[in-house]
Short mmCIF file of C-alpha atoms in Angstrom, two decimals:
data_model
loop_
_atom_site.label_atom_id
_atom_site.label_comp_id
_atom_site.label_asym_id
_atom_site.label_seq_id
_atom_site.Cartn_x
_atom_site.Cartn_y
_atom_site.Cartn_z
CA UNK A 15 4.44 -76.68 57.11
CA UNK A 16 5.35 -79.89 55.29
CA UNK A 17 8.56 -79.67 53.55
CA UNK A 18 8.31 -79.98 49.75
CA UNK A 19 10.82 -80.10 46.95
CA UNK A 20 10.13 -78.26 43.62
CA UNK A 21 11.79 -79.15 40.68
CA UNK A 22 12.12 -78.51 36.81
CA UNK A 23 10.37 -81.49 35.32
CA UNK A 24 9.08 -82.63 31.89
CA UNK A 25 5.74 -84.41 31.52
CA UNK A 26 3.72 -84.97 28.23
CA UNK A 27 1.09 -82.75 28.94
CA UNK A 28 3.67 -79.97 30.02
CA UNK A 29 5.07 -79.73 26.49
CA UNK A 30 1.71 -78.56 25.27
CA UNK A 31 1.81 -74.77 25.47
CA UNK A 32 -1.75 -73.14 26.20
CA UNK A 33 -3.01 -69.72 24.71
CA UNK A 34 -1.80 -68.14 27.85
CA UNK A 35 1.27 -69.74 27.88
CA UNK A 36 1.46 -72.30 30.69
CA UNK A 37 3.52 -75.08 31.14
CA UNK A 38 6.97 -76.07 30.11
CA UNK A 39 7.95 -76.41 26.42
CA UNK A 40 10.34 -78.38 24.36
CA UNK A 41 12.48 -76.12 21.94
CA UNK A 42 11.19 -76.09 18.39
CA UNK A 43 12.53 -75.10 15.47
CA UNK A 44 12.78 -71.79 14.25
CA UNK A 45 9.36 -71.39 12.48
CA UNK A 46 9.36 -67.60 11.38
CA UNK A 47 12.88 -66.01 10.10
CA UNK A 48 11.68 -62.52 10.71
CA UNK A 49 8.75 -60.96 12.70
CA UNK A 50 8.01 -57.14 12.72
CA UNK A 51 6.10 -56.04 15.81
CA UNK A 52 5.09 -52.51 16.37
CA UNK A 53 4.80 -51.16 19.89
CA UNK A 54 3.56 -47.98 21.04
CA UNK A 55 6.45 -46.36 23.62
CA UNK A 56 9.85 -46.42 23.50
CA UNK A 57 11.40 -48.85 26.71
CA UNK A 58 14.10 -46.08 27.23
CA UNK A 59 15.83 -48.07 29.69
CA UNK A 60 16.47 -51.52 29.10
CA UNK A 61 18.20 -52.13 32.44
CA UNK A 62 17.11 -55.08 34.37
CA UNK A 63 15.84 -53.37 37.48
CA UNK A 64 14.80 -50.30 35.23
CA UNK A 65 11.22 -48.76 36.20
CA UNK A 66 8.91 -50.49 33.90
CA UNK A 67 6.54 -49.23 31.51
CA UNK A 68 3.82 -50.32 28.60
CA UNK A 69 7.22 -51.48 26.30
CA UNK A 70 9.44 -53.03 28.94
CA UNK A 71 6.50 -55.10 29.86
CA UNK A 72 6.25 -56.37 26.47
CA UNK A 73 9.97 -56.28 25.09
CA UNK A 74 12.19 -57.42 27.79
CA UNK A 75 10.56 -60.87 27.88
CA UNK A 76 13.27 -63.20 25.99
CA UNK A 77 16.55 -61.07 26.81
CA UNK A 78 16.22 -61.14 30.85
CA UNK A 79 15.60 -64.14 32.90
CA UNK A 80 14.04 -64.39 36.12
CA UNK A 81 14.40 -67.11 38.71
CA UNK A 82 10.84 -68.24 37.96
CA UNK A 83 7.52 -66.78 36.79
CA UNK A 84 3.65 -67.87 36.89
CA UNK A 85 1.65 -68.63 34.28
CA UNK A 86 -1.86 -69.39 34.72
CA UNK A 87 -1.23 -69.84 38.29
CA UNK A 88 0.93 -72.28 37.98
CA UNK A 89 5.14 -71.83 38.57
CA UNK A 90 7.44 -72.32 35.68
CA UNK A 91 10.74 -72.55 37.01
CA UNK A 92 13.49 -70.68 34.81
CA UNK A 93 16.84 -70.13 36.04
CA UNK A 94 16.11 -72.35 39.43
CA UNK A 95 16.58 -75.98 38.99
CA UNK A 96 14.43 -76.30 42.07
CA UNK A 97 13.77 -75.18 45.46
CA UNK A 98 12.63 -76.42 49.11
CA UNK A 99 10.84 -74.91 52.13
CA UNK A 100 12.23 -76.01 55.29
CA UNK A 101 9.74 -77.50 57.63
CA UNK A 102 8.88 -74.31 59.52
CA UNK A 103 8.31 -72.55 56.15
CA UNK A 104 10.91 -69.58 56.91
CA UNK A 105 13.59 -70.61 54.85
CA UNK A 106 13.35 -71.59 51.25
CA UNK A 107 16.98 -73.48 49.85
CA UNK A 108 17.26 -72.69 46.23
CA UNK A 109 19.57 -74.22 43.34
CA UNK A 110 20.19 -72.75 40.08
CA UNK A 111 21.23 -74.62 36.89
CA UNK A 112 25.05 -75.08 37.00
CA UNK A 113 24.94 -74.10 33.00
CA UNK A 114 23.54 -70.78 32.86
CA UNK A 115 25.51 -68.03 30.80
CA UNK A 116 24.47 -64.63 29.19
CA UNK A 117 25.11 -63.40 25.95
CA UNK A 118 28.71 -62.36 26.49
CA UNK A 119 29.89 -65.81 27.38
CA UNK A 120 30.10 -65.04 31.29
CA UNK A 121 28.66 -68.10 33.33
CA UNK A 122 26.30 -67.50 36.28
CA UNK A 123 26.71 -68.35 39.75
CA UNK A 124 24.61 -67.89 43.07
CA UNK A 125 26.98 -65.11 43.98
CA UNK A 126 25.42 -63.38 40.81
CA UNK A 127 21.84 -64.03 42.31
CA UNK A 128 23.03 -62.18 45.34
CA UNK A 129 24.50 -59.23 43.55
CA UNK A 130 21.35 -58.70 41.70
CA UNK A 131 19.47 -59.09 44.88
CA UNK A 132 21.62 -56.40 46.68
CA UNK A 133 21.73 -54.25 43.79
CA UNK A 134 17.94 -54.46 43.04
CA UNK A 135 17.20 -53.81 46.72
CA UNK A 136 19.53 -50.70 46.65
CA UNK A 137 17.83 -49.37 43.85
CA UNK A 138 14.29 -49.50 45.51
CA UNK A 139 13.28 -51.83 42.35
CA UNK A 140 12.74 -55.32 44.01
CA UNK A 141 9.34 -55.14 44.88
CA UNK A 142 7.00 -57.62 46.80
CA UNK A 143 9.93 -58.90 48.89
CA UNK A 144 9.22 -57.40 52.25
CA UNK A 145 8.90 -60.56 53.71
CA UNK A 146 12.46 -61.60 52.94
CA UNK A 147 15.20 -60.94 55.68
CA UNK A 148 18.31 -62.36 53.91
CA UNK A 149 19.44 -64.04 50.56
CA UNK A 150 22.56 -66.09 51.74
CA UNK A 151 24.82 -68.00 49.52
CA UNK A 152 25.51 -71.56 50.36
CA UNK A 153 27.45 -72.77 47.32
CA UNK A 154 28.63 -72.12 43.76
CA UNK A 155 24.88 -72.60 42.79
CA UNK A 156 23.07 -72.56 45.82
CA UNK A 157 21.39 -69.96 48.18
CA UNK A 158 18.74 -69.81 50.87
CA UNK A 159 16.02 -67.23 51.43
CA UNK A 160 15.29 -66.24 54.76
CA UNK A 161 11.96 -65.26 55.74
CA UNK A 162 10.40 -63.15 58.75
CA UNK A 163 7.04 -64.87 57.90
CA UNK A 164 5.55 -67.94 56.25
CA UNK A 165 4.75 -67.46 52.81
CA UNK A 166 1.25 -66.18 51.55
CA UNK A 167 -0.75 -66.55 48.29
CA UNK A 168 1.21 -64.33 45.43
CA UNK A 169 4.32 -64.17 47.48
CA UNK A 170 6.51 -66.57 44.93
CA UNK A 171 5.91 -64.09 42.13
CA UNK A 172 7.77 -61.16 43.98
CA UNK A 173 10.32 -63.54 45.22
CA UNK A 174 11.10 -64.85 41.74
CA UNK A 175 10.12 -62.44 39.15
CA UNK A 176 13.08 -60.08 39.20
CA UNK A 177 15.45 -59.75 36.54
CA UNK A 178 19.03 -61.92 37.15
CA UNK A 179 22.15 -60.73 35.52
CA UNK A 180 26.06 -61.98 36.01
CA UNK A 181 27.96 -59.31 37.95
CA UNK A 182 30.52 -59.25 35.16
CA UNK A 183 28.42 -58.16 32.45
CA UNK A 184 26.61 -55.34 34.60
CA UNK A 185 29.80 -54.04 36.09
CA UNK A 186 31.32 -53.87 32.38
CA UNK A 187 28.01 -51.76 31.30
CA UNK A 188 28.92 -47.95 31.16
CA UNK A 189 25.18 -47.03 31.81
CA UNK A 190 23.61 -50.19 33.78
CA UNK A 191 22.67 -51.77 30.96
CA UNK A 192 20.07 -48.98 29.73
CA UNK A 193 21.21 -49.28 26.14
CA UNK A 194 23.22 -52.53 26.10
CA UNK A 195 21.34 -55.18 27.81
CA UNK A 196 23.38 -58.51 28.32
CA UNK A 197 20.96 -61.18 29.50
CA UNK A 198 20.75 -65.05 29.71
CA UNK A 199 17.41 -65.19 27.49
CA UNK A 200 17.43 -66.57 24.36
CA UNK A 201 17.70 -63.47 22.55
CA UNK A 202 20.36 -61.00 22.03
CA UNK A 203 19.50 -56.92 21.67
CA UNK A 204 21.29 -54.92 19.19
CA UNK A 205 20.79 -51.87 16.92
CA UNK A 206 18.76 -49.79 19.40
CA UNK A 207 18.01 -46.41 18.24
CA UNK A 208 15.99 -44.13 20.96
CA UNK A 209 12.67 -43.07 19.46
CA UNK A 210 13.16 -45.73 16.47
CA UNK A 211 13.43 -49.26 17.13
CA UNK A 212 15.84 -51.97 17.87
CA UNK A 213 16.34 -55.67 16.66
CA UNK A 214 16.50 -59.28 18.56
CA UNK A 215 18.46 -61.95 16.89
CA UNK A 216 18.23 -65.52 18.37
CA UNK A 217 21.16 -66.81 20.33
CA UNK A 218 22.90 -69.91 18.88
CA UNK A 219 24.53 -70.44 22.41
CA UNK A 220 21.51 -70.58 24.45
CA UNK A 221 22.09 -72.56 27.68
CA UNK A 222 19.11 -74.27 28.59
CA UNK A 223 18.23 -77.71 27.44
CA UNK A 224 15.29 -78.56 25.23
CA UNK A 225 13.09 -80.37 27.70
CA UNK A 226 13.55 -78.19 30.62
CA UNK A 227 12.85 -74.65 28.57
CA UNK A 228 10.27 -72.54 30.34
CA UNK A 229 7.33 -71.78 28.15
CA UNK A 230 8.38 -68.00 28.35
CA UNK A 231 11.72 -68.52 26.60
CA UNK A 232 10.37 -69.97 23.39
CA UNK A 233 12.91 -69.60 20.39
CA UNK A 234 10.55 -69.80 17.67
CA UNK A 235 11.17 -66.68 15.35
CA UNK A 236 15.00 -65.84 14.42
CA UNK A 237 15.15 -62.12 14.13
CA UNK A 238 12.33 -59.59 16.02
CA UNK A 239 12.44 -56.27 14.70
CA UNK A 240 10.86 -53.81 17.06
CA UNK A 241 9.37 -50.76 15.56
CA UNK A 242 8.59 -47.77 18.11
CA UNK A 243 5.40 -45.97 16.32
CA UNK A 244 3.95 -43.86 18.89
CA UNK A 245 0.96 -42.48 17.03
CA UNK A 246 -2.03 -44.88 16.57
CA UNK A 247 -2.73 -43.71 12.94
CA UNK A 248 0.59 -44.64 11.94
CA UNK A 249 0.46 -48.12 13.54
CA UNK A 250 -2.25 -48.98 11.46
CA UNK A 251 -0.84 -47.76 8.13
CA UNK A 252 2.21 -49.96 9.22
CA UNK A 253 -0.09 -52.96 9.29
CA UNK A 254 -1.97 -52.02 6.02
CA UNK A 255 1.32 -51.53 4.16
CA UNK A 256 2.81 -54.76 5.78
CA UNK A 257 5.71 -52.60 7.42
CA UNK A 258 4.85 -54.93 10.58
CA UNK A 259 3.25 -58.11 11.43
CA UNK A 260 2.59 -57.91 14.91
CA UNK A 261 1.04 -54.55 16.51
CA UNK A 262 0.37 -53.61 20.27
CA UNK A 263 -2.65 -50.76 20.73
CA UNK A 264 -4.39 -49.50 17.84
CA UNK A 265 -7.31 -47.25 17.94
CA UNK A 266 -10.53 -49.37 18.71
CA UNK A 267 -11.88 -47.87 15.44
CA UNK A 268 -9.42 -49.55 13.25
CA UNK A 269 -9.75 -52.92 14.54
CA UNK A 270 -12.64 -54.09 12.47
CA UNK A 271 -10.09 -53.79 9.08
CA UNK A 272 -7.91 -56.68 10.90
CA UNK A 273 -10.98 -59.02 12.21
CA UNK A 274 -12.73 -61.55 10.43
CA UNK A 275 -14.26 -59.79 7.45
CA UNK A 276 -12.13 -56.64 7.41
CA UNK A 277 -10.25 -55.38 4.24
CA UNK A 278 -6.88 -56.91 5.84
CA UNK A 279 -8.06 -60.16 7.59
CA UNK A 280 -6.48 -62.11 5.20
CA UNK A 281 -3.23 -61.28 6.76
CA UNK A 282 -3.98 -60.56 10.44
CA UNK A 283 -6.24 -61.61 13.18
CA UNK A 284 -7.09 -59.85 16.51
CA UNK A 285 -6.20 -61.16 19.85
CA UNK A 286 -7.64 -59.81 23.02
CA UNK A 287 -6.19 -60.10 26.17
CA UNK A 288 -7.85 -58.57 29.56
CA UNK A 289 -6.01 -55.92 31.23
CA UNK A 290 -4.63 -56.95 34.61
CA UNK A 291 -5.92 -53.89 35.91
CA UNK A 292 -9.99 -53.41 36.55
CA UNK A 293 -11.46 -50.03 36.91
CA UNK A 294 -13.16 -49.61 40.27
CA UNK A 295 -15.20 -47.31 42.52
CA UNK A 296 -14.67 -46.76 46.07
CA UNK A 297 -16.51 -44.60 48.67
CA UNK A 298 -14.78 -43.01 51.61
CA UNK A 299 -15.36 -45.26 54.86
CA UNK A 300 -13.54 -42.86 57.32
CA UNK A 301 -15.85 -43.11 60.44
CA UNK A 302 -18.16 -40.39 60.56
CA UNK A 303 -17.77 -39.55 56.92
CA UNK A 304 -21.31 -39.13 54.76
CA UNK A 305 -20.16 -42.38 52.78
CA UNK A 306 -19.63 -44.21 55.82
CA UNK A 307 -23.29 -45.69 55.42
CA UNK A 308 -23.74 -49.03 54.05
CA UNK A 309 -26.90 -48.27 52.54
CA UNK A 310 -25.96 -45.34 50.81
CA UNK A 311 -22.95 -47.30 49.43
CA UNK A 312 -25.08 -50.12 48.28
CA UNK A 313 -27.41 -47.65 46.80
CA UNK A 314 -25.04 -46.05 44.68
CA UNK A 315 -23.86 -49.45 43.43
CA UNK A 316 -27.36 -50.17 42.26
CA UNK A 317 -27.48 -47.35 40.63
CA UNK A 318 -24.24 -47.63 38.20
CA UNK A 319 -24.57 -49.67 34.97
CA UNK A 320 -21.46 -51.16 34.17
CA UNK A 321 -22.59 -52.72 31.05
CA UNK A 322 -23.05 -49.13 29.67
CA UNK A 323 -20.07 -47.99 30.79
CA UNK A 324 -18.34 -50.84 29.14
CA UNK A 325 -19.89 -50.07 25.72
CA UNK A 326 -19.91 -46.26 26.00
CA UNK A 327 -16.25 -45.94 27.20
CA UNK A 328 -14.56 -49.04 26.05
CA UNK A 329 -16.51 -50.06 22.86
CA UNK A 330 -17.51 -53.33 24.60
CA UNK A 331 -13.92 -54.24 24.65
CA UNK A 332 -13.44 -56.08 28.01
CA UNK A 333 -15.86 -57.15 30.67
CA UNK A 334 -18.01 -55.48 32.88
CA UNK A 335 -16.94 -57.58 36.36
CA UNK A 336 -18.63 -58.66 39.29
CA UNK A 337 -15.67 -58.14 41.57
CA UNK A 338 -12.73 -55.96 42.12
CA UNK A 339 -10.68 -58.05 39.71
CA UNK A 340 -10.99 -59.84 36.44
CA UNK A 341 -12.75 -63.10 35.78
CA UNK A 342 -9.49 -64.47 34.61
CA UNK A 343 -7.25 -64.30 37.73
CA UNK A 344 -6.63 -67.63 39.71
CA UNK A 345 -9.19 -68.09 42.37
CA UNK A 346 -11.95 -66.32 40.66
CA UNK A 347 -15.31 -67.80 41.00
CA UNK A 348 -17.46 -67.66 37.86
CA UNK A 349 -20.46 -68.31 40.03
CA UNK A 350 -20.22 -65.01 40.96
CA UNK A 351 -21.13 -63.72 37.79
CA UNK A 352 -24.54 -64.70 38.08
CA UNK A 353 -25.43 -63.88 41.74
CA UNK A 354 -28.17 -61.50 42.51
CA UNK A 355 -26.59 -58.54 44.04
CA UNK A 356 -25.76 -55.20 43.36
CA UNK A 357 -23.87 -55.90 40.18
CA UNK A 358 -27.23 -56.26 38.64
CA UNK A 359 -28.24 -52.24 37.71
CA UNK A 360 -31.55 -51.84 39.53
CA UNK A 361 -32.65 -48.36 39.86
CA UNK A 362 -35.77 -48.88 42.43
CA UNK A 363 -33.48 -51.02 44.59
CA UNK A 364 -31.20 -47.89 44.62
CA UNK A 365 -33.75 -45.68 45.56
CA UNK A 366 -34.92 -48.39 48.54
CA UNK A 367 -31.32 -48.47 49.84
CA UNK A 368 -30.90 -44.89 49.46
CA UNK A 369 -34.01 -44.08 51.59
CA UNK A 370 -33.03 -46.32 54.20
CA UNK A 371 -29.24 -44.39 54.39
CA UNK A 372 -28.70 -40.56 56.43
CA UNK A 373 -28.00 -39.44 53.00
CA UNK A 374 -29.49 -35.62 52.96
CA UNK A 375 -28.50 -34.27 49.32
CA UNK A 376 -24.79 -33.51 50.48
CA UNK A 377 -22.41 -32.71 47.32
CA UNK A 378 -20.01 -35.56 47.09
CA UNK A 379 -16.53 -35.22 45.52
CA UNK A 380 -15.69 -38.05 42.92
CA UNK A 381 -11.72 -37.89 42.04
CA UNK A 382 -10.28 -39.50 39.28
CA UNK A 383 -7.09 -39.44 37.62
CA UNK A 384 -6.45 -37.05 34.69
CA UNK A 385 -6.96 -39.79 31.89
CA UNK A 386 -9.46 -39.76 29.04
CA UNK A 387 -11.15 -43.43 29.45
CA UNK A 388 -11.22 -42.80 33.72
CA UNK A 389 -12.92 -39.40 33.43
CA UNK A 390 -15.30 -40.46 30.50
CA UNK A 391 -16.30 -43.23 33.32
CA UNK A 392 -16.73 -40.54 36.31
CA UNK A 393 -18.74 -38.73 34.26
CA UNK A 394 -21.27 -41.69 33.20
CA UNK A 395 -21.07 -42.74 37.41
CA UNK A 396 -22.21 -38.96 37.80
CA UNK A 397 -25.29 -39.35 35.77
CA UNK A 398 -26.08 -42.46 37.47
CA UNK A 399 -26.22 -40.90 40.87
CA UNK A 400 -27.63 -37.97 40.06
CA UNK A 401 -30.59 -40.04 38.49
CA UNK A 402 -31.07 -41.48 41.89
CA UNK A 403 -30.58 -37.93 43.77
CA UNK A 404 -26.91 -38.25 44.74
CA UNK A 405 -25.13 -34.98 44.13
CA UNK A 406 -21.57 -35.44 42.65
CA UNK A 407 -18.85 -33.32 41.68
CA UNK A 408 -16.05 -34.42 39.44
CA UNK A 409 -12.21 -33.40 40.32
CA UNK A 410 -9.57 -34.62 38.16
CA UNK A 411 -6.06 -35.11 39.32
CA UNK A 412 -2.80 -35.27 37.60
CA UNK A 413 -0.91 -38.20 37.54
CA UNK A 414 2.03 -36.55 39.65
CA UNK A 415 -0.21 -35.86 42.48
CA UNK A 416 -2.63 -39.06 42.20
CA UNK A 417 -1.04 -41.40 45.01
CA UNK A 418 -0.75 -38.22 47.38
CA UNK A 419 -4.27 -36.74 46.73
CA UNK A 420 -5.83 -40.44 46.97
CA UNK A 421 -3.94 -41.09 50.41
CA UNK A 422 -5.05 -37.97 51.91
CA UNK A 423 -8.61 -38.87 52.17
CA UNK A 424 -9.87 -35.67 51.22
CA UNK A 425 -12.46 -37.17 48.83
CA UNK A 426 -15.87 -38.74 49.28
CA UNK A 427 -15.94 -41.06 45.94
CA UNK A 428 -12.77 -42.47 44.06
CA UNK A 429 -12.38 -44.29 40.46
CA UNK A 430 -9.13 -45.86 40.55
CA UNK A 431 -7.39 -48.90 38.71
CA UNK A 432 -5.48 -51.81 40.54
CA UNK A 433 -3.77 -54.72 39.05
CA UNK A 434 -4.15 -58.53 40.07
CA UNK A 435 -1.65 -59.98 38.01
CA UNK A 436 -2.29 -63.66 39.11
CA UNK A 437 -4.36 -64.44 41.94
CA UNK A 438 -8.05 -63.16 42.90
CA UNK A 439 -7.07 -62.50 46.74
CA UNK A 440 -4.41 -60.28 45.18
CA UNK A 441 -7.25 -58.14 44.00
CA UNK A 442 -8.54 -57.57 47.20
CA UNK A 443 -5.27 -57.44 48.88
CA UNK A 444 -4.26 -54.34 46.63
CA UNK A 445 -6.92 -52.49 47.76
CA UNK A 446 -8.61 -53.43 51.00
CA UNK A 447 -5.44 -54.91 53.16
CA UNK A 448 -4.39 -53.34 55.91
CA UNK A 449 -0.83 -55.12 55.30
CA UNK A 450 -0.58 -52.77 52.21
CA UNK A 451 -1.79 -49.55 53.75
CA UNK A 452 -1.08 -49.62 57.35
CA UNK A 453 -3.16 -50.20 60.46
CA UNK A 454 -3.92 -46.24 60.38
CA UNK A 455 -5.36 -46.11 57.11
CA UNK A 456 -6.70 -49.91 56.99
CA UNK A 457 -7.66 -49.49 53.40
CA UNK A 458 -7.47 -47.72 50.22
CA UNK A 459 -10.69 -46.20 51.26
CA UNK A 460 -10.25 -45.90 55.18
CA UNK A 461 -11.89 -49.03 56.12
CA UNK A 462 -11.43 -50.36 60.16
CA UNK A 463 -12.75 -53.80 59.83
CA UNK A 464 -10.92 -56.50 61.72
CA UNK A 465 -13.19 -59.36 60.48
CA UNK A 466 -12.28 -58.00 56.60
CA UNK A 467 -8.40 -58.14 57.46
CA UNK A 468 -8.75 -61.75 58.68
CA UNK A 469 -10.61 -63.13 55.79
CA UNK A 470 -8.20 -61.63 53.47
CA UNK A 471 -5.44 -62.94 55.41
CA UNK A 472 -6.96 -66.53 55.50
CA UNK A 473 -7.51 -66.12 51.70
CA UNK A 474 -3.83 -65.35 51.22
CA UNK A 475 -2.32 -68.42 52.90
CA UNK A 476 -0.42 -70.99 50.70
CA UNK A 477 -3.10 -73.27 51.36
CA UNK A 478 -6.27 -71.22 50.99
CA UNK A 479 -9.39 -72.95 49.60
CA UNK A 480 -12.11 -71.99 47.14
CA UNK A 481 -14.27 -71.04 50.56
CA UNK A 482 -11.80 -68.87 51.98
CA UNK A 483 -12.12 -66.94 48.65
CA UNK A 484 -15.88 -67.11 48.79
CA UNK A 485 -15.87 -65.53 52.17
CA UNK A 486 -14.08 -62.66 51.36
CA UNK A 487 -16.63 -62.17 48.36
CA UNK A 488 -19.48 -62.25 50.11
CA UNK A 489 -18.25 -60.02 53.08
CA UNK A 490 -17.05 -57.37 50.37
CA UNK A 491 -20.54 -57.27 48.99
CA UNK A 492 -22.67 -57.70 52.26
CA UNK A 493 -20.51 -54.54 53.22
CA UNK A 494 -20.42 -52.50 50.07
CA UNK A 495 -16.71 -52.11 50.41
CA UNK A 496 -16.10 -51.37 46.91
CA UNK A 497 -17.25 -51.90 43.34
CA UNK A 498 -15.80 -53.27 40.44
CA UNK A 499 -16.58 -51.58 37.20
CA UNK A 500 -14.85 -52.98 33.97
CA UNK A 501 -11.55 -54.71 33.25
CA UNK A 502 -10.85 -53.72 29.79
CA UNK A 503 -9.35 -55.55 26.89
CA UNK A 504 -6.00 -55.07 25.16
CA UNK A 505 -6.05 -55.82 21.74
CA UNK A 506 -3.04 -57.05 19.61
CA UNK A 507 -3.10 -57.36 15.69
CA UNK A 508 -1.28 -60.63 15.02
CA UNK A 509 -0.39 -62.42 12.04
CA UNK A 510 -2.55 -64.83 10.69
CA UNK A 511 0.01 -67.63 10.78
CA UNK A 512 0.72 -66.99 14.52
CA UNK A 513 -1.35 -69.93 15.61
CA UNK A 514 -0.59 -70.25 19.83
CA UNK A 515 -0.27 -66.81 21.69
CA UNK A 516 1.82 -66.90 24.67
CA UNK A 517 1.48 -64.25 27.01
CA UNK A 518 3.37 -63.21 30.68
CA UNK A 519 2.13 -62.68 33.57
CA UNK A 520 1.91 -59.28 33.20
CA UNK A 521 -0.50 -60.49 30.34
CA UNK A 522 1.75 -59.42 27.57
CA UNK A 523 2.50 -61.25 24.41
CA UNK A 524 5.95 -62.77 23.86
CA UNK A 525 6.77 -62.80 20.34
CA UNK A 526 9.53 -65.66 20.37
CA UNK A 527 7.54 -68.02 22.62
CA UNK A 528 4.25 -68.17 20.04
CA UNK A 529 3.99 -70.69 17.89
CA UNK A 530 3.73 -69.96 13.64
CA UNK A 531 2.78 -72.45 10.99
CA UNK A 532 5.49 -73.22 8.55
#
């Protein structure tokens, strides 16, 4: 591998933020004094390595910072000033800025990075880093990652995405920063009342220079008040009365009020974001099982009308997909959307493939997590399959038992979801790679296929091409190894003066980074 150095740079193009937040951005003057944001759940724990939930995915941006992040498939360095790979690709030489300070005034060094790496690892809350053997401090602001293999597509997201704080601040906290976060980001958290809300205030001593500030660390709002409103109807009322300006997740039946032509459209707009998880359908491919029959699998896929599922279950809010991930993932080929295959609902072709299969009317068990939307999807799939003569019984499984039940293999059919935060290949890897599930299991649905694994490995390479991605896509289609159903949208109600929406790699709006009309 050729040595390459990546540094934080400013270009004319980089100064323009896109709707999804790509590129670097110069620090702007404060554009809004106050923004009131309604969220549906309580963060519960503001700690830098706490388990994430819907709220923390949204509200920790701007408080803590990471080494770097990935937006629109492009890296943005944050705490990192630069990094360089060794010639053999097994080491990464990193340098952080020498000016980093947190909101308590502590100065950050490479030893703080090591402390966070070790602490987060001990807590089991650093994920996607199994390829790292060691983090070695080599200077006041330099350190080296040592790998047990060369980097693959998406590895840098796991390598860089974890929160970094100063050891002094973390050890001064009595509760691991659960209620008193001290980060290096541009905002300070105060006035946290569990179940009620909290406040962000813009720092006046933010360490980063204007020209190198990442787009996810914008400083366009002086004060952000976060309101925890668990009931969807109450969030709608908060919007109607003007208590809040920005809202995450309201009932789909209420959305029209805030869309163009709605009663409140003068003050609000709708902003739809494709979720990072896609609803998927799998058949158990254990050798000798009823569903270890490619003709049966393809028959079932032809029998499913995912457009009907999109409109019936999700009210049309999303995309009926043609792969196992959303169309927004980096490396997704839009040509896949118009291919002639089983993503085009066709009962006659379903009947032809069923007739060519060895299916003899056996009752197939379809398992699904006990979630309203997923259960409704399962019920429609059951109807579609029964229309071609495939008998299905649905078993709902509680969330606490879901992973165990799924991994047991005591099922025939599965409706699940999986994330592909940045890259299309990570969507395949997440469900069809033995690197995730181990050689014995093979994939989420117990496929044993060396060719499949080789194709995914090729697409995971840092220098993988569009042809590598297409090869995986074609092979999955040919063998009927899985079927994507819907990539749902999550709608935000945003203030009408928000002119540019910036989101994280987790598809969450970052209010301090969005731009507003003065």
